[in-house]
Coordinates of C-alpha atoms in Angstrom, one line a residue:
M115 CA -18.7 10.0 -1.7
T116 CA -15.2 10.8 -0.7
N117 CA -12.4 9.3 -2.4
F118 CA -10.9 6.6 -0.1
A119 CA -7.4 7.3 -1.4
V120 CA -7.9 10.9 -0.2
V121 CA -9.1 9.5 3.4
E122 CA -6.3 7.0 3.7
R123 CA -3.6 9.4 2.7
R124 CA -4.9 12.3 5.1
H125 CA -5.1 9.7 7.9
L126 CA -1.6 8.2 7.2
A127 CA 0.0 11.8 7.2
A128 CA -1.5 12.4 10.6
L129 CA -0.3 9.1 11.9
L130 CA 3.6 9.6 10.5
R131 CA 3.5 13.1 12.2
R132 CA 2.5 11.4 15.4
V133 CA 4.8 8.2 15.3
G134 CA 7.9 10.2 13.9
P135 CA 10.5 9.3 10.9
D136 CA 11.8 6.0 12.8
A137 CA 8.8 4.1 13.7
P138 CA 8.7 0.4 12.4
T139 CA 6.2 -0.7 9.7
H140 CA 5.2 -3.9 8.2
C141 CA 6.8 -2.9 4.9
E142 CA 10.0 -5.0 5.1
G143 CA 13.2 -3.2 5.7
W144 CA 11.4 0.1 5.9
N145 CA 10.8 2.5 8.8
T146 CA 8.5 5.4 8.5
R147 CA 11.1 7.6 6.8
D148 CA 11.5 5.2 4.1
L149 CA 7.9 4.6 3.6
A150 CA 7.3 8.3 3.4
V151 CA 10.0 8.8 0.8
H152 CA 8.9 6.1 -1.2
L153 CA 5.3 7.8 -1.3
V154 CA 6.7 11.2 -2.5
E155 CA 8.7 9.6 -5.1
R156 CA 5.8 7.7 -6.3
D157 CA 3.2 10.5 -6.4
S158 CA 5.5 13.4 -7.3
R159 CA 9.0 12.3 -8.5
P160 CA 9.0 9.7 -11.2
D161 CA 12.4 10.8 -12.4
I162 CA 13.8 9.4 -9.1
L163 CA 11.8 6.1 -9.7
M164 CA 13.0 6.0 -13.4
G165 CA 16.8 6.4 -12.3
K166 CA 16.5 3.5 -9.8
F167 CA 15.3 1.2 -12.2
A168 CA 17.6 2.1 -15.2
P169 CA 21.0 1.4 -13.7
K170 CA 22.4 1.6 -17.3
L171 CA 21.5 5.1 -17.6
P172 CA 24.1 6.7 -15.3
V173 CA 22.8 10.3 -15.9
L174 CA 19.3 9.3 -14.6
G175 CA 20.9 7.1 -11.8
K176 CA 23.1 10.0 -10.6
R177 CA 20.0 12.4 -10.6
A178 CA 17.9 9.8 -9.0
E179 CA 20.6 9.3 -6.0
A180 CA 20.8 13.0 -5.4
G181 CA 17.0 13.3 -5.4
D182 CA 16.6 10.8 -3.0
A183 CA 19.1 11.9 -0.8
A184 CA 17.5 15.1 -0.8
L185 CA 14.1 13.9 0.3
Y186 CA 15.8 11.8 3.1
D187 CA 17.3 15.0 4.3
L188 CA 14.0 16.9 4.6
P189 CA 12.7 18.0 8.0
W190 CA 10.2 15.1 9.1
N191 CA 7.2 17.5 8.9
E192 CA 8.2 18.6 5.7
L193 CA 8.5 15.4 4.2
V194 CA 5.0 14.4 5.6
A195 CA 3.5 17.5 4.0
K196 CA 4.5 16.2 0.8
V197 CA 3.1 12.7 1.4
E198 CA -0.3 14.5 2.5
K199 CA -0.1 17.1 -0.6
P200 CA 1.5 15.8 -3.9
S201 CA 3.1 18.1 -6.2
L202 CA 0.9 20.3 -8.8
L203 CA 2.0 18.0 -11.6
S204 CA 1.3 14.7 -9.9
P205 CA -1.3 12.7 -11.6
A206 CA -2.7 12.0 -8.0
R207 CA -4.1 15.4 -8.1
I208 CA -6.8 14.3 -10.6
G209 CA -9.5 12.6 -8.5
P210 CA -10.2 9.5 -10.5
V211 CA -6.6 9.0 -11.3
D212 CA -5.9 9.2 -7.7
K213 CA -8.6 6.7 -6.6
R214 CA -7.3 4.1 -9.2
I215 CA -3.8 4.1 -8.5
N216 CA -3.7 5.0 -4.7
T217 CA -6.6 3.4 -3.0
A218 CA -5.0 0.1 -2.5
E219 CA -1.4 2.0 -1.9
F220 CA -2.4 4.1 0.7
F221 CA -4.8 1.7 2.5
V222 CA -2.0 -0.9 2.7
H223 CA 0.7 1.5 3.6
H224 CA -1.7 3.1 6.4
E225 CA -1.9 -0.3 7.7
D226 CA 1.7 -1.0 7.5
V227 CA 2.4 1.9 10.3
R228 CA -0.6 1.2 12.3
R229 CA -0.2 -2.4 12.5
A230 CA 3.6 -2.2 13.5
Q231 CA 3.0 -0.2 16.6
E232 CA 2.9 -1.8 19.9
T233 CA -0.9 -1.1 20.2
W234 CA -3.4 -0.8 17.6
H235 CA -7.1 -2.0 16.8
R236 CA -8.6 -3.3 13.6
R237 CA -10.8 -0.7 12.1
Q238 CA -14.3 -1.1 11.2
L239 CA -14.2 0.1 7.5
L240 CA -17.6 1.3 5.8
H241 CA -19.3 -1.0 3.2
D242 CA -18.4 1.7 0.5
E243 CA -14.7 1.5 1.4
E244 CA -14.5 -2.1 1.6
K245 CA -16.2 -2.1 -1.7
D246 CA -13.4 0.1 -3.5
L247 CA -10.6 -2.2 -1.7
W248 CA -12.7 -5.1 -3.2
G249 CA -12.2 -3.4 -6.8
S250 CA -8.6 -2.9 -6.3
L251 CA -8.1 -6.6 -5.2
Q252 CA -9.8 -7.8 -8.5
L253 CA -7.4 -5.8 -10.7
M254 CA -4.5 -6.7 -8.6
A255 CA -4.8 -10.2 -7.1
K256 CA -3.3 -12.1 -10.3
P257 CA -0.1 -10.0 -10.5
L258 CA 0.4 -9.9 -6.7
L259 CA 0.0 -13.7 -6.3
R260 CA 1.7 -14.7 -9.6
N261 CA 4.5 -16.4 -7.7
E262 CA 2.5 -18.6 -5.7
S263 CA 2.4 -22.4 -6.8
D264 CA -0.8 -23.4 -5.6
S265 CA -4.3 -22.1 -6.9
I266 CA -5.5 -19.2 -4.8
L267 CA -9.0 -18.5 -4.4
L268 CA -9.6 -15.2 -2.4
V269 CA -13.3 -15.2 -1.1
A270 CA -15.0 -12.1 0.6
S271 CA -18.5 -12.8 1.7
G272 CA -21.0 -10.6 0.2
Y273 CA -18.3 -9.6 -2.7
G274 CA -17.4 -12.6 -4.3
S275 CA -14.2 -14.3 -5.1
V276 CA -11.0 -14.0 -7.0
S277 CA -8.7 -16.6 -8.6
A278 CA -4.9 -16.4 -8.6
G279 CA -1.6 -18.5 -8.3
K280 CA 0.0 -20.4 -10.9
G281 CA -1.8 -23.6 -10.0
K282 CA 1.0 -26.1 -10.6
S283 CA 0.4 -28.1 -7.3
K284 CA -2.9 -29.8 -6.9
R285 CA -3.6 -27.9 -3.9
V286 CA -6.3 -25.0 -3.6
Q287 CA -5.9 -22.7 -0.9
L288 CA -9.2 -20.9 0.1
V289 CA -8.3 -17.4 1.9
R290 CA -11.6 -16.0 3.4
A291 CA -11.9 -12.4 4.8
N292 CA -13.1 -9.0 4.2
P293 CA -11.7 -7.2 1.2
S294 CA -9.4 -5.0 3.3
E295 CA -7.8 -8.2 5.0
L296 CA -7.5 -10.0 1.5
L297 CA -5.8 -7.3 0.1
L298 CA -3.4 -7.0 2.7
W299 CA -2.8 -10.6 2.4
A300 CA -2.2 -10.5 -1.2
F301 CA 0.0 -7.5 -0.8
G302 CA 2.3 -9.9 1.3
R303 CA 1.4 -8.9 4.7
R304 CA 0.8 -12.4 5.8
D305 CA 1.5 -11.8 9.5
A306 CA -0.4 -8.8 9.7
A307 CA -3.5 -9.8 7.9
E308 CA -6.5 -11.4 9.7
V309 CA -7.6 -14.3 7.3
V310 CA -8.8 -17.6 7.8
I311 CA -6.9 -20.0 5.3
T312 CA -8.0 -23.8 4.3
E313 CA -6.8 -25.9 1.6
E314 CA -8.8 -28.3 -0.5

């Protein structure tokens, strides 16, 4: 079976080319250029990410600032090409690693762009694709929802359930949907995800 992360990467790159560098996204505060730069840095420029998150190390910080600016200055098609095809030294070039670290990442960001456009339609994903996203959700639900004061139970018919949240209140939120919509909801795309929420 084709790696779902590879499929989403390809489709996202095609969509980015079509909508251009200034289109809106559901990633708060980011347009499509911001999102593309983020994906390139995440896949191929860990040195930039390290510099951004190590402000007490001025050498790394200056290098990160310069590298970040250089990516922002790239022609749009060149930047998107880097999204579509990571550098030769990127771990994303290794199939199993790419699947593990990028299945959720590229699905969510693909939907960030798709659902922020004026006209969009909900996709019908294959069972194996939903299964891959369910596997990602099982790994990521607790860290993604660690700040929720309620107990959260994510329920996907035919796949199972995942619990998360701090559980400090007596309330339990039941969030029901397909794995893909639950993943978007857990990633904070509350206005974009199509879920049904009840409380107990």
